[in-house]
Coordinates of C-alpha atoms in Angstrom, one line a residue:
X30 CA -2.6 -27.3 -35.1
X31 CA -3.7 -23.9 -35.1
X32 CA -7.1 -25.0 -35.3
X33 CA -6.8 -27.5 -32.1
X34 CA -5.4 -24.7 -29.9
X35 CA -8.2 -22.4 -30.7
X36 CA -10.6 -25.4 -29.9
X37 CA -8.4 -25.5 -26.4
X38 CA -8.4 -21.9 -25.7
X39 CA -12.6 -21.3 -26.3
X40 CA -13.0 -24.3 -24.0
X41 CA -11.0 -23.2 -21.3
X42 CA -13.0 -19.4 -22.0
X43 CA -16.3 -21.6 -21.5
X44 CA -15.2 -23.2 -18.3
X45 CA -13.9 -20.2 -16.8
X46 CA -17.4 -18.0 -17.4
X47 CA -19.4 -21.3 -16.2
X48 CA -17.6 -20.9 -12.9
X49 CA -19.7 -18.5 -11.5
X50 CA -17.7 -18.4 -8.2
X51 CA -14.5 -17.7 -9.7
X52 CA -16.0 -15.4 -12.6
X53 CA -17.7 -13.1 -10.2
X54 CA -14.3 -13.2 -7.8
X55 CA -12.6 -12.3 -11.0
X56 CA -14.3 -9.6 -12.3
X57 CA -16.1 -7.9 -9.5
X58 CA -12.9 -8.1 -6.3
X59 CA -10.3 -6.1 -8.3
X60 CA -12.8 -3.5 -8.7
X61 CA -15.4 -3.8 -5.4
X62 CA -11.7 -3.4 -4.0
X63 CA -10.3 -0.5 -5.9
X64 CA -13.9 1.6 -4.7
X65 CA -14.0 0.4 -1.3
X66 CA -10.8 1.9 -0.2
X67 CA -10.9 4.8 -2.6
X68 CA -13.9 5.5 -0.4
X69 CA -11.8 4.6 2.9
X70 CA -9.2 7.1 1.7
X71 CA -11.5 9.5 -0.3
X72 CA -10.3 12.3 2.5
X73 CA -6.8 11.4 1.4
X74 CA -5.1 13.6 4.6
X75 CA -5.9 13.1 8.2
X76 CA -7.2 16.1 9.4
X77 CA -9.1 17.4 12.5
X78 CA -7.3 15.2 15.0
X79 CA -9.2 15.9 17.8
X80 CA -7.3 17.7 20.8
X81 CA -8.3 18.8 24.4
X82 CA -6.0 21.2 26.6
X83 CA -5.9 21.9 29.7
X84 CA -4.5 25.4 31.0
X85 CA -3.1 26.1 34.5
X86 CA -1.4 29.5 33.7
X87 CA -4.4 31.1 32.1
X88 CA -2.4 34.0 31.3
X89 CA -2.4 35.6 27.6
X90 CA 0.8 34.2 26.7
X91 CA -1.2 30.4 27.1
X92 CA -4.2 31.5 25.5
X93 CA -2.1 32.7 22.4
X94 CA -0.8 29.5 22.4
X95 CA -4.2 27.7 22.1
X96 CA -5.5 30.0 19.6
X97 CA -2.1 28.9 17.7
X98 CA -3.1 25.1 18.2
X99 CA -6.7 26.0 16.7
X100 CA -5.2 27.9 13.6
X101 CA -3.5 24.2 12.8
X102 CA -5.3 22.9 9.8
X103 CA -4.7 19.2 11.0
X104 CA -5.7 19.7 15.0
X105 CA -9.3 20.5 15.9
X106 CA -9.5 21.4 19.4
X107 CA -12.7 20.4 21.3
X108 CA -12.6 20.2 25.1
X109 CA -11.0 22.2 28.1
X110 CA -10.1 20.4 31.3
X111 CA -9.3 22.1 34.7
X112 CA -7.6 18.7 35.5
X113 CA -4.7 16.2 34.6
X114 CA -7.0 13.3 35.7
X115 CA -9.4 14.7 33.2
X116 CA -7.4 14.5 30.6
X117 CA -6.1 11.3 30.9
X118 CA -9.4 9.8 30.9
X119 CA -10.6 11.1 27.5
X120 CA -7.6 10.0 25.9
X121 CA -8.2 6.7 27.6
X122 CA -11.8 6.6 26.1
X123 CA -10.9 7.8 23.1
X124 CA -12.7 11.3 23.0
X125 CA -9.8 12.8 22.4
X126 CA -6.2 12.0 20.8
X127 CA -4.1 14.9 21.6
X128 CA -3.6 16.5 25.3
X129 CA -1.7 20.1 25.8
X130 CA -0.8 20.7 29.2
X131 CA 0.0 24.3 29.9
X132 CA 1.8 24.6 33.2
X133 CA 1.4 27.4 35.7
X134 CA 3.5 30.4 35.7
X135 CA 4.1 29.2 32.3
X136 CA 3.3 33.1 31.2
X137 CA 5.9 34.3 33.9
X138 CA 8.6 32.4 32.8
X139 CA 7.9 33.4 29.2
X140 CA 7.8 37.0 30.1
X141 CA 11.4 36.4 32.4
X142 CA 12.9 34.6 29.8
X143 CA 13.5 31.1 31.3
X144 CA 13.0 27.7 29.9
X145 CA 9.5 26.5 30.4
X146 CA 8.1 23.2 28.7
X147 CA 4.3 22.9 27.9
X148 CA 3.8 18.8 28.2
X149 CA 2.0 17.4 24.9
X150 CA 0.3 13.6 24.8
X151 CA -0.6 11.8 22.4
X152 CA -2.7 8.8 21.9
X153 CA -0.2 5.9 20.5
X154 CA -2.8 3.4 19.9
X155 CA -3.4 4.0 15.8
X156 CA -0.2 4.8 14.4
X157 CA -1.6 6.9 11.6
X158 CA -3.4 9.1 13.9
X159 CA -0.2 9.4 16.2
X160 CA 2.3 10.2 13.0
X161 CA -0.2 13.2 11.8
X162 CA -0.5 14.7 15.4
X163 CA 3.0 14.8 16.1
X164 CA 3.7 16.3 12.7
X165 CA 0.9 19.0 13.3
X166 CA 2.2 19.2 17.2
X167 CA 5.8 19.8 16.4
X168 CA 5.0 22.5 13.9
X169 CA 3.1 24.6 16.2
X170 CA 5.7 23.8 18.8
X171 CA 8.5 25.3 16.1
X172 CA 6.7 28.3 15.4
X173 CA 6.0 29.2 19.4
X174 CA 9.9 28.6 19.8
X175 CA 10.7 31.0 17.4
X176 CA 8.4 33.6 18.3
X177 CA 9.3 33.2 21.9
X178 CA 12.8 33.2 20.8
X179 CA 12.5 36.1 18.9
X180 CA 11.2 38.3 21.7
X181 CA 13.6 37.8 23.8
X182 CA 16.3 38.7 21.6
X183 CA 14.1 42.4 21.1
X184 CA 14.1 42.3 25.1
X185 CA 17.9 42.3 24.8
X186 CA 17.7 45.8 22.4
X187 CA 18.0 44.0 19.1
X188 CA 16.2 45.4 16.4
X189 CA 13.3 43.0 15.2
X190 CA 14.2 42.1 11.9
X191 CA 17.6 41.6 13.1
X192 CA 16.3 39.3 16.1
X193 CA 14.3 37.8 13.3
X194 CA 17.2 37.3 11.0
X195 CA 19.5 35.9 13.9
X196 CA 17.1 33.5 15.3
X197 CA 16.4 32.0 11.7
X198 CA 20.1 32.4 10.2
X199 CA 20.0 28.8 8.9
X200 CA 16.5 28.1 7.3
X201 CA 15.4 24.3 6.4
X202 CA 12.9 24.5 3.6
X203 CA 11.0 21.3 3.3
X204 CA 10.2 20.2 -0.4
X205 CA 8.3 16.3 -0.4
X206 CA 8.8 15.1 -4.1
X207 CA 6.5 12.8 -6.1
X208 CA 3.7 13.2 -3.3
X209 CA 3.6 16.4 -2.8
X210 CA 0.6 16.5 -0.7
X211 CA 1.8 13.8 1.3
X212 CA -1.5 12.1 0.0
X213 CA -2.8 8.9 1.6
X214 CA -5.2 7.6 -1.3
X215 CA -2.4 7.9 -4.0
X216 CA 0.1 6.1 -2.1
X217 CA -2.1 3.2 -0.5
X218 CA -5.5 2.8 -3.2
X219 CA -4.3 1.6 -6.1
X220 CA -1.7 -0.4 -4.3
X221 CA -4.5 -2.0 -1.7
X222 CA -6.5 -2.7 -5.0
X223 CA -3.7 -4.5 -7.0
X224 CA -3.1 -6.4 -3.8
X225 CA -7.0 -7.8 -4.2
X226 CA -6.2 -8.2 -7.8
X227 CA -3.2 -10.3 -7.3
X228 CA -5.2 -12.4 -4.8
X229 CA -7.7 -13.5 -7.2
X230 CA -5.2 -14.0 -10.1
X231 CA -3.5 -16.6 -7.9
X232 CA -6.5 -18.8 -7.0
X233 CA -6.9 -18.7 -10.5
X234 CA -3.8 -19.6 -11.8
X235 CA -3.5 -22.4 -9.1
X236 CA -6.6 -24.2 -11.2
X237 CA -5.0 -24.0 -14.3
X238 CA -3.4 -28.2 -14.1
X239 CA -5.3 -29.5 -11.2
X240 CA -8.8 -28.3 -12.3
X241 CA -8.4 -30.5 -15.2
X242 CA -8.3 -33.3 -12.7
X243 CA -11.2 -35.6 -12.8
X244 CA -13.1 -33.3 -15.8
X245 CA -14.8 -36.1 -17.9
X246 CA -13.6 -33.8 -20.7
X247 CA -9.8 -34.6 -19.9
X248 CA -10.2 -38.1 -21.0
X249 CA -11.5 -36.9 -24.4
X250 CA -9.0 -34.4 -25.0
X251 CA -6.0 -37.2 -24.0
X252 CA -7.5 -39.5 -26.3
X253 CA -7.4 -37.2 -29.3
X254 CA -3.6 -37.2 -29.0
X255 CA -3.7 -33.6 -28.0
X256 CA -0.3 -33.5 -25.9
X257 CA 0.0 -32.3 -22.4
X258 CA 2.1 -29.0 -22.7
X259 CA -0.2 -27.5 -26.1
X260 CA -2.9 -28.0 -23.8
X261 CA -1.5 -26.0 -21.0
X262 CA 0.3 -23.7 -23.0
X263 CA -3.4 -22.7 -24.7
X264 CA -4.9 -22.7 -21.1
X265 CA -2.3 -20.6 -20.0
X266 CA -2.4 -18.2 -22.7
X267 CA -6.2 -17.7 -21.8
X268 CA -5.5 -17.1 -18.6
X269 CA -2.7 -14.9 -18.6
X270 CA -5.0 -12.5 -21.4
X271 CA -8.0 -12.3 -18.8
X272 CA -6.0 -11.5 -15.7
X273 CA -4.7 -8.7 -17.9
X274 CA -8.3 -7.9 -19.5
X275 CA -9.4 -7.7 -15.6
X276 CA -7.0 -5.3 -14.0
X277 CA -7.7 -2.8 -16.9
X278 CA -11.0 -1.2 -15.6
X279 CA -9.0 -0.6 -12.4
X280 CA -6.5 1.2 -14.3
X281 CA -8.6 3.4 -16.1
X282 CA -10.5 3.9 -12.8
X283 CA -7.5 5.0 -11.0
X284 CA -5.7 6.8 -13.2
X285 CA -8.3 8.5 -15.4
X286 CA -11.1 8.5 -13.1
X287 CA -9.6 9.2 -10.2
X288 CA -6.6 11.1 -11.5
X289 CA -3.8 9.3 -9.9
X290 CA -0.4 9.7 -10.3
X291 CA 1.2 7.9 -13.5
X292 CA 4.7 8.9 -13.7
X293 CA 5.3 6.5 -17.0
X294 CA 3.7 5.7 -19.8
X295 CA 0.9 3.6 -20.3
X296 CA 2.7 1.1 -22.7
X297 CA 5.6 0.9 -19.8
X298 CA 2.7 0.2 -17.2
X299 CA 1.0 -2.5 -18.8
X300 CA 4.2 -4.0 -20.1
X301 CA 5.3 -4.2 -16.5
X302 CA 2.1 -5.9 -15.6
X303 CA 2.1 -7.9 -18.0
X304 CA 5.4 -9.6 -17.4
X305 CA 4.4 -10.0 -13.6
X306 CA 1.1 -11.8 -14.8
X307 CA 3.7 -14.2 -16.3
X308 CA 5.4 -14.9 -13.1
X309 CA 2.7 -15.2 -11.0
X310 CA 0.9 -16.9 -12.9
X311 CA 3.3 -19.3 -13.5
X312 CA 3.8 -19.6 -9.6
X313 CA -0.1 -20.4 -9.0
X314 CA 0.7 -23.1 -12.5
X315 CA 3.3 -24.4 -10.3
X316 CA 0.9 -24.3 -6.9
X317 CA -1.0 -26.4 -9.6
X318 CA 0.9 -29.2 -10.8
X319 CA 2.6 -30.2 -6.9
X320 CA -1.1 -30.2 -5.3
X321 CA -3.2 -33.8 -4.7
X322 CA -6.3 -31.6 -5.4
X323 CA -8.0 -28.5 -6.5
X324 CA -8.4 -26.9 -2.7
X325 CA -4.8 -27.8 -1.6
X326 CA -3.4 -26.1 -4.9
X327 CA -5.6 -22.9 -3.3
X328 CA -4.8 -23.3 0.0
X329 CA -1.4 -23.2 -1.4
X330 CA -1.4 -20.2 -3.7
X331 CA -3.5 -18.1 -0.7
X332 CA -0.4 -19.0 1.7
X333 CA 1.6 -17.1 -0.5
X334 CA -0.4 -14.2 -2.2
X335 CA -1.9 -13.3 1.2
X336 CA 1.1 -12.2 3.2
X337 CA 3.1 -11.2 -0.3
X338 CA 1.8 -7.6 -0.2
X339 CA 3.0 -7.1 3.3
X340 CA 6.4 -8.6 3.2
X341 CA 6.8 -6.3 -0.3
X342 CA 8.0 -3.4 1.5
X343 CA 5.3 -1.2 0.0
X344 CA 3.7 0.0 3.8
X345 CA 6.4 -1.0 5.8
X346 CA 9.8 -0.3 4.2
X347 CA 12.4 -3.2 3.6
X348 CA 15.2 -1.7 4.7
X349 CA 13.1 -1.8 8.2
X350 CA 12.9 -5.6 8.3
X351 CA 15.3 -7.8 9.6
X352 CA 18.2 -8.6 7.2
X353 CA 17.6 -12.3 6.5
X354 CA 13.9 -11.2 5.7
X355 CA 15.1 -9.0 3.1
X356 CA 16.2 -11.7 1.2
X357 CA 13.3 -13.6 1.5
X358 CA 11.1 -11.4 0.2
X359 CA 12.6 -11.1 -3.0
X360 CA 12.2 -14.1 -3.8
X361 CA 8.3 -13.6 -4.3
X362 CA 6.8 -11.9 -7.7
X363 CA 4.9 -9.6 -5.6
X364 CA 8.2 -7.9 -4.3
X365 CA 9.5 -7.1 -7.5
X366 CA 5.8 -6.1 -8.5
X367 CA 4.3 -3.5 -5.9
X368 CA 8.1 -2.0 -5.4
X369 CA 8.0 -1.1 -9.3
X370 CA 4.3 0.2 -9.2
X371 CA 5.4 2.1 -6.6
X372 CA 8.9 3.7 -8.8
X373 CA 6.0 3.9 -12.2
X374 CA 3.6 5.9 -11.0
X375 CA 5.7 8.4 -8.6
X376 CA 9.1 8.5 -10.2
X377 CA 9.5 6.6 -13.4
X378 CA 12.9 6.3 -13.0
X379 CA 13.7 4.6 -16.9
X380 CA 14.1 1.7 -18.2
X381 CA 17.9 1.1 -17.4
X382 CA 16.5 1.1 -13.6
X383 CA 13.5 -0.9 -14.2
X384 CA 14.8 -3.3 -16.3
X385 CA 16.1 -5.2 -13.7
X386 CA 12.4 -5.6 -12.4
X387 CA 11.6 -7.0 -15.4
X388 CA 14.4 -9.6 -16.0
X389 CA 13.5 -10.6 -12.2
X390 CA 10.3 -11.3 -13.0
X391 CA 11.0 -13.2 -16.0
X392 CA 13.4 -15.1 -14.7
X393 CA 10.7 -16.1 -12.2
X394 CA 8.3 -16.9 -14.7
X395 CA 10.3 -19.0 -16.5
X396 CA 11.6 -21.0 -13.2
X397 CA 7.8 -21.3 -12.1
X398 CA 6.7 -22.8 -15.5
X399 CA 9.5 -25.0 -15.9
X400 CA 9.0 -26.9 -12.2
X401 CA 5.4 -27.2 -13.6
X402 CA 6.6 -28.5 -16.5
X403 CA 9.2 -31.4 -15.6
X404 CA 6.3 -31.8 -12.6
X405 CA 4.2 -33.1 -15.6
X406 CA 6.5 -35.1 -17.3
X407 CA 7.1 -37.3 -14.5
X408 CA 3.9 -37.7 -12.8
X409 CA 1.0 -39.5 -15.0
X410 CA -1.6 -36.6 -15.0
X411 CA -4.6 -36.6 -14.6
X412 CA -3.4 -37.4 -10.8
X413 CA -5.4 -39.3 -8.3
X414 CA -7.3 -38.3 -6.1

């Protein structure tokens, strides 16, 4: 027996490497992937938004608040405009993605005490670019109020660190955990990588009953007796031990190479991707065994592993989406996957948290292999075409 399932598995390694379309998807996409956006992200902030102003006061109060705009390390100021009209139309080409408009007298009413505004605009158009600059906007905007603020309680005969200590009574310190830095590449590169990864596992694992369809080799292996489940129980195994042999050089590149975050343990890690190698791979074995052919089972497995990462809630939270959606979604392997990458490498929360993660995808794994399963037992395989 033993011997016949070793026979099994180095035939299914044979047909696998002979598949030069599917080897070189295998071994070169989780990785091209895992450089391409670390390359994409290799900045890991946004910085330097670019920024124009335009000043109608022209007094020293406005310039001082320019010269606060260019001390902000994320805006980079590079035109002046005498106009509103001017203004609008670099924003509309795209020169530039931040606007200030200083109004007139805007030193007078600073100097008198009275409410004056100073109109900002921002280009809404890339959302990434629009977050960043009305961060970086809103904390030069805080500090001018509490200078301003500040002065004009000295103008009322208050000492200065008393007008100091009044104006900022209640402080809010901000503190981000887990990211710190607020950094782009270890929150999206590894995840944008796995997403690849998971991509090619699927249109793997969606060849592992229908790509024995029509093999002249089947019709061998059926007439030695061999029965249908040790042969796809060996396949599987060979499977599920490459898709894990794959995604290791993008672990070590990530997290060794490229020193991202890994809350937990490496043992932890690669149990947890283990298991969800399980499930999805027996949802692309499912895929597999309900499919007339070998493109339809891909067609099928790429309906689900392409919009999986999205619907996840890893870039656009869950909570976000519209309650019966939220349901949904769990439902897919990917979910539970990419929302417990995301809790192992920032937080690691424990076991007793995750282990719901991994009875979830279990659970799946075991429901996927067992519709492939009866699938099998009442349909005479190899199907027809």
């Amino acid at each position: 027996m033993m011997r016949q399932c070793l026979a099994i598995m180095q035939r299914e390694l044979v047909y696998m490497w002979r598949d030069k379309s599917l080897r070189n998807i295998l071994l070169v996409g989780p990785l091209l992937g895992l450089l391409l956006f670390a390359g994409v992200y290799s900045y890991q902030r946004i910085e330097n938004i670019s920024t124009a102003i335009v000043d109608f006061d022209n007094s020293s109060a406005s310039r001082q608040v320019i010269t606060d705009l260019k001390n902000s390390q994320n805006l980079q100021v590079l035109a002046y405009f005498d106009s509103f009209s001017q203004l609008e139309e670099a924003i509309k080409r795209g020169e530039v993605l931040v606007g200030v408009v200083i109004p007139e007298n805007y030193g007078k009413n600073i100097a008198l005490h009275r409410q004056t505004k100073i109109a900002v605009f921002i280009d809404g158009m890339n959302m990434a670019y629009a977050t960043n600059a009305s961060s970086a906007v809103l904390t030069v905007t805080r500090t001018l109020g509490a200078q301003v603020g500040i002065q004009t309680l000295i103008a009322k005969g208050i000492q200065a660190n008393q007008a100091q200590e009044a104006y900022q009574s209640i402080a809010f310190p901000e503190e981000a955990w887990f990211n710190p830095t607020v950094n782009y590449a270890y929150f999206l590169v590894l995840a944008f990588a796995l997403n690849v990864w998971q991509q090619c596992c699927t249109l793997a694992s969606c060849m592992t009953i229908i790509g024995e369809n029509g093999r002249r080799s089947w019709y061998q292996i059926r007439t030695s007796g061999i029965s249908l489940f040790k042969l796809f129980i060996c396949k599987s195994v060979v499977h599920i031990g490459i898709l894990l042999l794959i995604v290791l050089p993008v672990y070590f590149l990530a997290f060794v190479v490229f020193k991202f975050p890994l809350a937990c343990g490496w043992p932890s890690f690669l149990l947890f991707t283990l298991i969800f190698i399980l499930a999805l791979h027996g949802l692309g074995t499912m895929m597999s065994s309900l499919s007339p052919n070998a493109v339809n089972a891909s067609r099928y497995g790429m309906i689900v592993a392409l919009p999986s990462f999205l619907l996840s809630g890893f870039t656009w939270p869950l909570q976000a989406m519209p309650q019966w959606l939220q349901h949904v979604v769990w439902a897919f392997p990917q979910t539970w996957f990419f929302q417990g990458v995301s809790f192992l490498t920032f937080k690691n929360p424990g076991w007793g948290f995750m282990s719901h993660y991994l009875l979830a995808l279990g659970l799946r794994a075991v429901l996927f292999y067992s519709v492939a399963g009866l699938r099998l037992m009442v349909s005479d395989f190899p199907l027809k075409r």
